[in-house]
């Protein structure tokens, strides 16, 4: 299962809500967990494997969650810039300003409503993965000059890997 990278149109789409947790959705979650573990990620969103559905996985500091139809409920006004990268934009990273605390809710694979309060890396991963469901990448949080230089570096690296 390849992780989709920058330029793939699925990464820019508004993902669809999941109406029902069936065998297909459970199999999809399994594929997501495998893809995330293989890539050593701390989170993954379904669009990153080319599936435009509202599902995220978080695996931060021993806290593991699979969340269907997650929503941001609260974000702290207090923000901080922390270096961040993305499995879909491999090889580059940059400081991204995000809320230091966040609360999200969603449905787990058993169909129960779950509410997760996070701070630090967990809060950051929650915001980053929900961004993916809205077609947004961490690059979009950067200023124009920084984003352009990062993309240039990314394209240079991607070309080297191809050769
Ligand atoms: Zn990402």
mmCIF file with all atom_site columns, C-alpha atoms and ligand atoms in Angstrom:
data_model
loop_
_atom_site.group_PDB
_atom_site.id
_atom_site.type_symbol
_atom_site.label_atom_id
_atom_site.label_alt_id
_atom_site.label_comp_id
_atom_site.label_asym_id
_atom_site.label_entity_id
_atom_site.label_seq_id
_atom_site.pdbx_PDB_ins_code
_atom_site.Cartn_x
_atom_site.Cartn_y
_atom_site.Cartn_z
_atom_site.occupancy
_atom_site.B_iso_or_equiv
_atom_site.pdbx_formal_charge
_atom_site.auth_seq_id
_atom_site.auth_comp_id
_atom_site.auth_asym_id
_atom_site.auth_atom_id
_atom_site.pdbx_PDB_model_num
ATOM   1   C  CA  . UNK A 1 1   ? 0.000   0.000  0.000   1.00 0.00 ? 1   UNK A CA  1
ATOM   2   C  CA  . UNK A 1 2   ? 1.685   3.133  -1.199  1.00 0.00 ? 2   UNK A CA  1
ATOM   3   C  CA  . UNK A 1 3   ? 1.246   6.387  0.643   1.00 0.00 ? 3   UNK A CA  1
ATOM   4   C  CA  . UNK A 1 4   ? 0.081   9.106  -1.747  1.00 0.00 ? 4   UNK A CA  1
ATOM   5   C  CA  . UNK A 1 5   ? 2.431   12.032 -2.057  1.00 0.00 ? 5   UNK A CA  1
ATOM   6   C  CA  . UNK A 1 6   ? 2.206   15.721 -2.868  1.00 0.00 ? 6   UNK A CA  1
ATOM   7   C  CA  . UNK A 1 7   ? 0.499   16.312 -6.212  1.00 0.00 ? 7   UNK A CA  1
ATOM   8   C  CA  . UNK A 1 8   ? -1.969  13.439 -5.806  1.00 0.00 ? 8   UNK A CA  1
ATOM   9   C  CA  . UNK A 1 9   ? -5.481  14.931 -6.208  1.00 0.00 ? 9   UNK A CA  1
ATOM   10  C  CA  . UNK A 1 10  ? -6.978  12.814 -3.385  1.00 0.00 ? 10  UNK A CA  1
ATOM   11  C  CA  . UNK A 1 11  ? -4.859  14.779 -0.903  1.00 0.00 ? 11  UNK A CA  1
ATOM   12  C  CA  . UNK A 1 12  ? -6.670  17.965 -1.947  1.00 0.00 ? 12  UNK A CA  1
ATOM   13  C  CA  . UNK A 1 13  ? -10.240 16.659 -1.734  1.00 0.00 ? 13  UNK A CA  1
ATOM   14  C  CA  . UNK A 1 14  ? -12.801 17.154 0.988   1.00 0.00 ? 14  UNK A CA  1
ATOM   15  C  CA  . UNK A 1 15  ? -13.148 13.566 2.291   1.00 0.00 ? 15  UNK A CA  1
ATOM   16  C  CA  . UNK A 1 16  ? -16.595 11.930 2.558   1.00 0.00 ? 16  UNK A CA  1
ATOM   17  C  CA  . UNK A 1 17  ? -18.171 11.038 5.926   1.00 0.00 ? 17  UNK A CA  1
ATOM   18  C  CA  . UNK A 1 18  ? -18.460 7.309  6.677   1.00 0.00 ? 18  UNK A CA  1
ATOM   19  C  CA  . UNK A 1 19  ? -22.185 6.406  6.945   1.00 0.00 ? 19  UNK A CA  1
ATOM   20  C  CA  . UNK A 1 20  ? -21.714 2.937  8.440   1.00 0.00 ? 20  UNK A CA  1
ATOM   21  C  CA  . UNK A 1 21  ? -18.920 0.851  9.929   1.00 0.00 ? 21  UNK A CA  1
ATOM   22  C  CA  . UNK A 1 22  ? -18.973 -2.340 7.876   1.00 0.00 ? 22  UNK A CA  1
ATOM   23  C  CA  . UNK A 1 23  ? -16.447 -4.997 6.863   1.00 0.00 ? 23  UNK A CA  1
ATOM   24  C  CA  . UNK A 1 24  ? -15.086 -2.760 4.110   1.00 0.00 ? 24  UNK A CA  1
ATOM   25  C  CA  . UNK A 1 25  ? -14.374 0.065  6.556   1.00 0.00 ? 25  UNK A CA  1
ATOM   26  C  CA  . UNK A 1 26  ? -12.753 -2.329 9.027   1.00 0.00 ? 26  UNK A CA  1
ATOM   27  C  CA  . UNK A 1 27  ? -10.515 -3.705 6.250   1.00 0.00 ? 27  UNK A CA  1
ATOM   28  C  CA  . UNK A 1 28  ? -9.622  -0.159 5.210   1.00 0.00 ? 28  UNK A CA  1
ATOM   29  C  CA  . UNK A 1 29  ? -8.612  0.702  8.793   1.00 0.00 ? 29  UNK A CA  1
ATOM   30  C  CA  . UNK A 1 30  ? -6.402  -2.372 8.869   1.00 0.00 ? 30  UNK A CA  1
ATOM   31  C  CA  . UNK A 1 31  ? -4.665  -1.246 5.680   1.00 0.00 ? 31  UNK A CA  1
ATOM   32  C  CA  . UNK A 1 32  ? -4.188  2.218  7.161   1.00 0.00 ? 32  UNK A CA  1
ATOM   33  C  CA  . UNK A 1 33  ? -2.607  0.820  10.338  1.00 0.00 ? 33  UNK A CA  1
ATOM   34  C  CA  . UNK A 1 34  ? -0.209  -1.290 8.242   1.00 0.00 ? 34  UNK A CA  1
ATOM   35  C  CA  . UNK A 1 35  ? 0.741   1.639  6.016   1.00 0.00 ? 35  UNK A CA  1
ATOM   36  C  CA  . UNK A 1 36  ? 1.332   3.912  9.011   1.00 0.00 ? 36  UNK A CA  1
ATOM   37  C  CA  . UNK A 1 37  ? 3.453   1.365  10.863  1.00 0.00 ? 37  UNK A CA  1
ATOM   38  C  CA  . UNK A 1 38  ? 5.537   0.587  7.786   1.00 0.00 ? 38  UNK A CA  1
ATOM   39  C  CA  . UNK A 1 39  ? 6.226   4.305  7.392   1.00 0.00 ? 39  UNK A CA  1
ATOM   40  C  CA  . UNK A 1 40  ? 6.881   4.827  11.126  1.00 0.00 ? 40  UNK A CA  1
ATOM   41  C  CA  . UNK A 1 41  ? 4.259   7.551  11.283  1.00 0.00 ? 41  UNK A CA  1
ATOM   42  C  CA  . UNK A 1 42  ? 2.466   8.946  14.346  1.00 0.00 ? 42  UNK A CA  1
ATOM   43  C  CA  . UNK A 1 43  ? -0.744  9.405  12.382  1.00 0.00 ? 43  UNK A CA  1
ATOM   44  C  CA  . UNK A 1 44  ? -2.407  8.757  9.049   1.00 0.00 ? 44  UNK A CA  1
ATOM   45  C  CA  . UNK A 1 45  ? -5.570  9.872  7.301   1.00 0.00 ? 45  UNK A CA  1
ATOM   46  C  CA  . UNK A 1 46  ? -7.447  7.739  4.738   1.00 0.00 ? 46  UNK A CA  1
ATOM   47  C  CA  . UNK A 1 47  ? -6.851  10.201 1.837   1.00 0.00 ? 47  UNK A CA  1
ATOM   48  C  CA  . UNK A 1 48  ? -3.129  9.485  2.270   1.00 0.00 ? 48  UNK A CA  1
ATOM   49  C  CA  . UNK A 1 49  ? -3.709  5.988  0.921   1.00 0.00 ? 49  UNK A CA  1
ATOM   50  C  CA  . UNK A 1 50  ? -5.966  7.322  -1.813  1.00 0.00 ? 50  UNK A CA  1
ATOM   51  C  CA  . UNK A 1 51  ? -9.322  6.796  -0.061  1.00 0.00 ? 51  UNK A CA  1
ATOM   52  C  CA  . UNK A 1 52  ? -11.368 9.960  0.294   1.00 0.00 ? 52  UNK A CA  1
ATOM   53  C  CA  . UNK A 1 53  ? -13.137 9.016  3.539   1.00 0.00 ? 53  UNK A CA  1
ATOM   54  C  CA  . UNK A 1 54  ? -13.154 10.664 6.967   1.00 0.00 ? 54  UNK A CA  1
ATOM   55  C  CA  . UNK A 1 55  ? -10.976 8.234  8.939   1.00 0.00 ? 55  UNK A CA  1
ATOM   56  C  CA  . UNK A 1 56  ? -7.796  8.979  10.889  1.00 0.00 ? 56  UNK A CA  1
ATOM   57  C  CA  . UNK A 1 57  ? -5.345  6.964  12.934  1.00 0.00 ? 57  UNK A CA  1
ATOM   58  C  CA  . UNK A 1 58  ? -3.253  8.409  15.742  1.00 0.00 ? 58  UNK A CA  1
ATOM   59  C  CA  . UNK A 1 59  ? -0.326  6.654  17.404  1.00 0.00 ? 59  UNK A CA  1
ATOM   60  C  CA  . UNK A 1 60  ? 1.338   9.124  19.731  1.00 0.00 ? 60  UNK A CA  1
ATOM   61  C  CA  . UNK A 1 61  ? 3.209   8.374  22.975  1.00 0.00 ? 61  UNK A CA  1
ATOM   62  C  CA  . UNK A 1 62  ? 1.482   5.030  23.486  1.00 0.00 ? 62  UNK A CA  1
ATOM   63  C  CA  . UNK A 1 63  ? -1.991  6.413  22.746  1.00 0.00 ? 63  UNK A CA  1
ATOM   64  C  CA  . UNK A 1 64  ? -3.490  4.582  19.775  1.00 0.00 ? 64  UNK A CA  1
ATOM   65  C  CA  . UNK A 1 65  ? -6.800  5.624  18.225  1.00 0.00 ? 65  UNK A CA  1
ATOM   66  C  CA  . UNK A 1 66  ? -8.757  4.840  15.091  1.00 0.00 ? 66  UNK A CA  1
ATOM   67  C  CA  . UNK A 1 67  ? -11.392 7.524  14.617  1.00 0.00 ? 67  UNK A CA  1
ATOM   68  C  CA  . UNK A 1 68  ? -14.226 7.631  12.111  1.00 0.00 ? 68  UNK A CA  1
ATOM   69  C  CA  . UNK A 1 69  ? -15.761 10.996 11.172  1.00 0.00 ? 69  UNK A CA  1
ATOM   70  C  CA  . UNK A 1 70  ? -13.542 12.938 13.615  1.00 0.00 ? 70  UNK A CA  1
ATOM   71  C  CA  . UNK A 1 71  ? -14.232 16.594 14.331  1.00 0.00 ? 71  UNK A CA  1
ATOM   72  C  CA  . UNK A 1 72  ? -12.274 19.244 16.133  1.00 0.00 ? 72  UNK A CA  1
ATOM   73  C  CA  . UNK A 1 73  ? -14.362 20.299 19.128  1.00 0.00 ? 73  UNK A CA  1
ATOM   74  C  CA  . UNK A 1 74  ? -11.968 22.740 20.732  1.00 0.00 ? 74  UNK A CA  1
ATOM   75  C  CA  . UNK A 1 75  ? -8.537  24.220 20.120  1.00 0.00 ? 75  UNK A CA  1
ATOM   76  C  CA  . UNK A 1 76  ? -6.600  26.366 22.571  1.00 0.00 ? 76  UNK A CA  1
ATOM   77  C  CA  . UNK A 1 77  ? -5.977  29.973 21.703  1.00 0.00 ? 77  UNK A CA  1
ATOM   78  C  CA  . UNK A 1 78  ? -2.427  29.414 22.821  1.00 0.00 ? 78  UNK A CA  1
ATOM   79  C  CA  . UNK A 1 79  ? -0.305  28.186 19.908  1.00 0.00 ? 79  UNK A CA  1
ATOM   80  C  CA  . UNK A 1 80  ? 3.309   27.210 19.378  1.00 0.00 ? 80  UNK A CA  1
ATOM   81  C  CA  . UNK A 1 81  ? 5.521   26.603 16.355  1.00 0.00 ? 81  UNK A CA  1
ATOM   82  C  CA  . UNK A 1 82  ? 6.945   23.076 16.257  1.00 0.00 ? 82  UNK A CA  1
ATOM   83  C  CA  . UNK A 1 83  ? 8.835   21.347 13.438  1.00 0.00 ? 83  UNK A CA  1
ATOM   84  C  CA  . UNK A 1 84  ? 6.422   19.161 11.560  1.00 0.00 ? 84  UNK A CA  1
ATOM   85  C  CA  . UNK A 1 85  ? 6.552   16.829 8.570   1.00 0.00 ? 85  UNK A CA  1
ATOM   86  C  CA  . UNK A 1 86  ? 4.119   14.620 6.698   1.00 0.00 ? 86  UNK A CA  1
ATOM   87  C  CA  . UNK A 1 87  ? 4.337   11.110 5.197   1.00 0.00 ? 87  UNK A CA  1
ATOM   88  C  CA  . UNK A 1 88  ? 2.782   12.594 2.049   1.00 0.00 ? 88  UNK A CA  1
ATOM   89  C  CA  . UNK A 1 89  ? 5.516   15.206 1.686   1.00 0.00 ? 89  UNK A CA  1
ATOM   90  C  CA  . UNK A 1 90  ? 8.533   13.033 2.574   1.00 0.00 ? 90  UNK A CA  1
ATOM   91  C  CA  . UNK A 1 91  ? 11.955  14.471 3.240   1.00 0.00 ? 91  UNK A CA  1
ATOM   92  C  CA  . UNK A 1 92  ? 11.056  18.021 4.243   1.00 0.00 ? 92  UNK A CA  1
ATOM   93  C  CA  . UNK A 1 93  ? 9.797   19.654 7.426   1.00 0.00 ? 93  UNK A CA  1
ATOM   94  C  CA  . UNK A 1 94  ? 9.125   23.108 8.822   1.00 0.00 ? 94  UNK A CA  1
ATOM   95  C  CA  . UNK A 1 95  ? 7.854   24.797 11.974  1.00 0.00 ? 95  UNK A CA  1
ATOM   96  C  CA  . UNK A 1 96  ? 4.058   24.979 11.938  1.00 0.00 ? 96  UNK A CA  1
ATOM   97  C  CA  . UNK A 1 97  ? 2.085   27.172 14.324  1.00 0.00 ? 97  UNK A CA  1
ATOM   98  C  CA  . UNK A 1 98  ? -0.720  25.139 15.945  1.00 0.00 ? 98  UNK A CA  1
ATOM   99  C  CA  . UNK A 1 99  ? -2.854  25.113 19.087  1.00 0.00 ? 99  UNK A CA  1
ATOM   100 C  CA  . UNK A 1 100 ? -1.015  23.435 21.940  1.00 0.00 ? 100 UNK A CA  1
ATOM   101 C  CA  . UNK A 1 101 ? -4.195  21.762 23.208  1.00 0.00 ? 101 UNK A CA  1
ATOM   102 C  CA  . UNK A 1 102 ? -7.097  20.309 21.254  1.00 0.00 ? 102 UNK A CA  1
ATOM   103 C  CA  . UNK A 1 103 ? -10.192 18.198 21.794  1.00 0.00 ? 103 UNK A CA  1
ATOM   104 C  CA  . UNK A 1 104 ? -11.644 15.987 19.080  1.00 0.00 ? 104 UNK A CA  1
ATOM   105 C  CA  . UNK A 1 105 ? -14.569 13.613 18.950  1.00 0.00 ? 105 UNK A CA  1
ATOM   106 C  CA  . UNK A 1 106 ? -15.424 10.804 16.578  1.00 0.00 ? 106 UNK A CA  1
ATOM   107 C  CA  . UNK A 1 107 ? -16.615 7.218  16.427  1.00 0.00 ? 107 UNK A CA  1
ATOM   108 C  CA  . UNK A 1 108 ? -14.428 4.180  17.133  1.00 0.00 ? 108 UNK A CA  1
ATOM   109 C  CA  . UNK A 1 109 ? -14.585 0.882  15.220  1.00 0.00 ? 109 UNK A CA  1
ATOM   110 C  CA  . UNK A 1 110 ? -17.131 -0.428 17.745  1.00 0.00 ? 110 UNK A CA  1
ATOM   111 C  CA  . UNK A 1 111 ? -19.431 2.443  16.813  1.00 0.00 ? 111 UNK A CA  1
ATOM   112 C  CA  . UNK A 1 112 ? -19.040 4.249  20.140  1.00 0.00 ? 112 UNK A CA  1
ATOM   113 C  CA  . UNK A 1 113 ? -18.521 7.981  20.414  1.00 0.00 ? 113 UNK A CA  1
ATOM   114 C  CA  . UNK A 1 114 ? -15.031 8.854  21.604  1.00 0.00 ? 114 UNK A CA  1
ATOM   115 C  CA  . UNK A 1 115 ? -13.693 12.158 22.837  1.00 0.00 ? 115 UNK A CA  1
ATOM   116 C  CA  . UNK A 1 116 ? -9.939  12.716 22.962  1.00 0.00 ? 116 UNK A CA  1
ATOM   117 C  CA  . UNK A 1 117 ? -8.202  15.569 24.739  1.00 0.00 ? 117 UNK A CA  1
ATOM   118 C  CA  . UNK A 1 118 ? -4.638  16.082 23.711  1.00 0.00 ? 118 UNK A CA  1
ATOM   119 C  CA  . UNK A 1 119 ? -1.754  18.427 24.187  1.00 0.00 ? 119 UNK A CA  1
ATOM   120 C  CA  . UNK A 1 120 ? 1.669   18.770 22.657  1.00 0.00 ? 120 UNK A CA  1
ATOM   121 C  CA  . UNK A 1 121 ? 2.403   16.187 19.968  1.00 0.00 ? 121 UNK A CA  1
ATOM   122 C  CA  . UNK A 1 122 ? -0.997  14.484 20.299  1.00 0.00 ? 122 UNK A CA  1
ATOM   123 C  CA  . UNK A 1 123 ? -2.882  17.784 19.868  1.00 0.00 ? 123 UNK A CA  1
ATOM   124 C  CA  . UNK A 1 124 ? -0.669  18.565 16.878  1.00 0.00 ? 124 UNK A CA  1
ATOM   125 C  CA  . UNK A 1 125 ? -1.231  15.162 15.253  1.00 0.00 ? 125 UNK A CA  1
ATOM   126 C  CA  . UNK A 1 126 ? -5.004  15.512 15.770  1.00 0.00 ? 126 UNK A CA  1
ATOM   127 C  CA  . UNK A 1 127 ? -5.035  18.873 13.983  1.00 0.00 ? 127 UNK A CA  1
ATOM   128 C  CA  . UNK A 1 128 ? -2.678  17.650 11.237  1.00 0.00 ? 128 UNK A CA  1
ATOM   129 C  CA  . UNK A 1 129 ? -4.735  14.512 10.446  1.00 0.00 ? 129 UNK A CA  1
ATOM   130 C  CA  . UNK A 1 130 ? -8.083  16.328 10.473  1.00 0.00 ? 130 UNK A CA  1
ATOM   131 C  CA  . UNK A 1 131 ? -6.553  18.862 8.059   1.00 0.00 ? 131 UNK A CA  1
ATOM   132 C  CA  . UNK A 1 132 ? -5.960  15.939 5.663   1.00 0.00 ? 132 UNK A CA  1
ATOM   133 C  CA  . UNK A 1 133 ? -9.708  15.201 5.660   1.00 0.00 ? 133 UNK A CA  1
ATOM   134 C  CA  . UNK A 1 134 ? -10.291 18.758 4.498   1.00 0.00 ? 134 UNK A CA  1
ATOM   135 C  CA  . UNK A 1 135 ? -7.737  18.624 1.692   1.00 0.00 ? 135 UNK A CA  1
ATOM   136 C  CA  . UNK A 1 136 ? -5.201  20.618 3.654   1.00 0.00 ? 136 UNK A CA  1
ATOM   137 C  CA  . UNK A 1 137 ? -1.471  19.926 4.085   1.00 0.00 ? 137 UNK A CA  1
ATOM   138 C  CA  . UNK A 1 138 ? 0.948   21.280 6.702   1.00 0.00 ? 138 UNK A CA  1
ATOM   139 C  CA  . UNK A 1 139 ? 2.541   23.358 3.929   1.00 0.00 ? 139 UNK A CA  1
ATOM   140 C  CA  . UNK A 1 140 ? -0.631  25.414 3.716   1.00 0.00 ? 140 UNK A CA  1
ATOM   141 C  CA  . UNK A 1 141 ? 0.063   26.775 7.214   1.00 0.00 ? 141 UNK A CA  1
ATOM   142 C  CA  . UNK A 1 142 ? 3.389   28.285 6.131   1.00 0.00 ? 142 UNK A CA  1
ATOM   143 C  CA  . UNK A 1 143 ? 4.055   31.708 4.673   1.00 0.00 ? 143 UNK A CA  1
ATOM   144 C  CA  . UNK A 1 144 ? 4.369   31.871 0.881   1.00 0.00 ? 144 UNK A CA  1
ATOM   145 C  CA  . UNK A 1 145 ? 8.170   32.241 0.767   1.00 0.00 ? 145 UNK A CA  1
ATOM   146 C  CA  . UNK A 1 146 ? 8.770   29.367 3.171   1.00 0.00 ? 146 UNK A CA  1
ATOM   147 C  CA  . UNK A 1 147 ? 6.258   27.141 1.398   1.00 0.00 ? 147 UNK A CA  1
ATOM   148 C  CA  . UNK A 1 148 ? 7.835   27.786 -1.978  1.00 0.00 ? 148 UNK A CA  1
ATOM   149 C  CA  . UNK A 1 149 ? 11.366  27.064 -0.813  1.00 0.00 ? 149 UNK A CA  1
ATOM   150 C  CA  . UNK A 1 150 ? 10.180  23.897 0.928   1.00 0.00 ? 150 UNK A CA  1
ATOM   151 C  CA  . UNK A 1 151 ? 8.388   22.701 -2.216  1.00 0.00 ? 151 UNK A CA  1
ATOM   152 C  CA  . UNK A 1 152 ? 11.483  23.402 -4.287  1.00 0.00 ? 152 UNK A CA  1
ATOM   153 C  CA  . UNK A 1 153 ? 13.542  21.284 -1.895  1.00 0.00 ? 153 UNK A CA  1
ATOM   154 C  CA  . UNK A 1 154 ? 10.857  18.572 -1.928  1.00 0.00 ? 154 UNK A CA  1
ATOM   155 C  CA  . UNK A 1 155 ? 10.809  18.463 -5.741  1.00 0.00 ? 155 UNK A CA  1
ATOM   156 C  CA  . UNK A 1 156 ? 14.596  18.281 -5.864  1.00 0.00 ? 156 UNK A CA  1
ATOM   157 C  CA  . UNK A 1 157 ? 14.574  15.318 -3.426  1.00 0.00 ? 157 UNK A CA  1
ATOM   158 C  CA  . UNK A 1 158 ? 11.712  13.595 -5.273  1.00 0.00 ? 158 UNK A CA  1
ATOM   159 C  CA  . UNK A 1 159 ? 13.646  13.857 -8.546  1.00 0.00 ? 159 UNK A CA  1
ATOM   160 C  CA  . UNK A 1 160 ? 16.763  12.366 -6.958  1.00 0.00 ? 160 UNK A CA  1
ATOM   161 C  CA  . UNK A 1 161 ? 14.761  9.412  -5.621  1.00 0.00 ? 161 UNK A CA  1
ATOM   162 C  CA  . UNK A 1 162 ? 13.311  8.783  -9.097  1.00 0.00 ? 162 UNK A CA  1
ATOM   163 C  CA  . UNK A 1 163 ? 16.713  8.603  -10.771 1.00 0.00 ? 163 UNK A CA  1
HETATM 164 ZN ZN1 . LIG B 2 .   ? 0.267   14.388 6.939   1.00 0.00 ? 1   LIG B ZN1 1
#
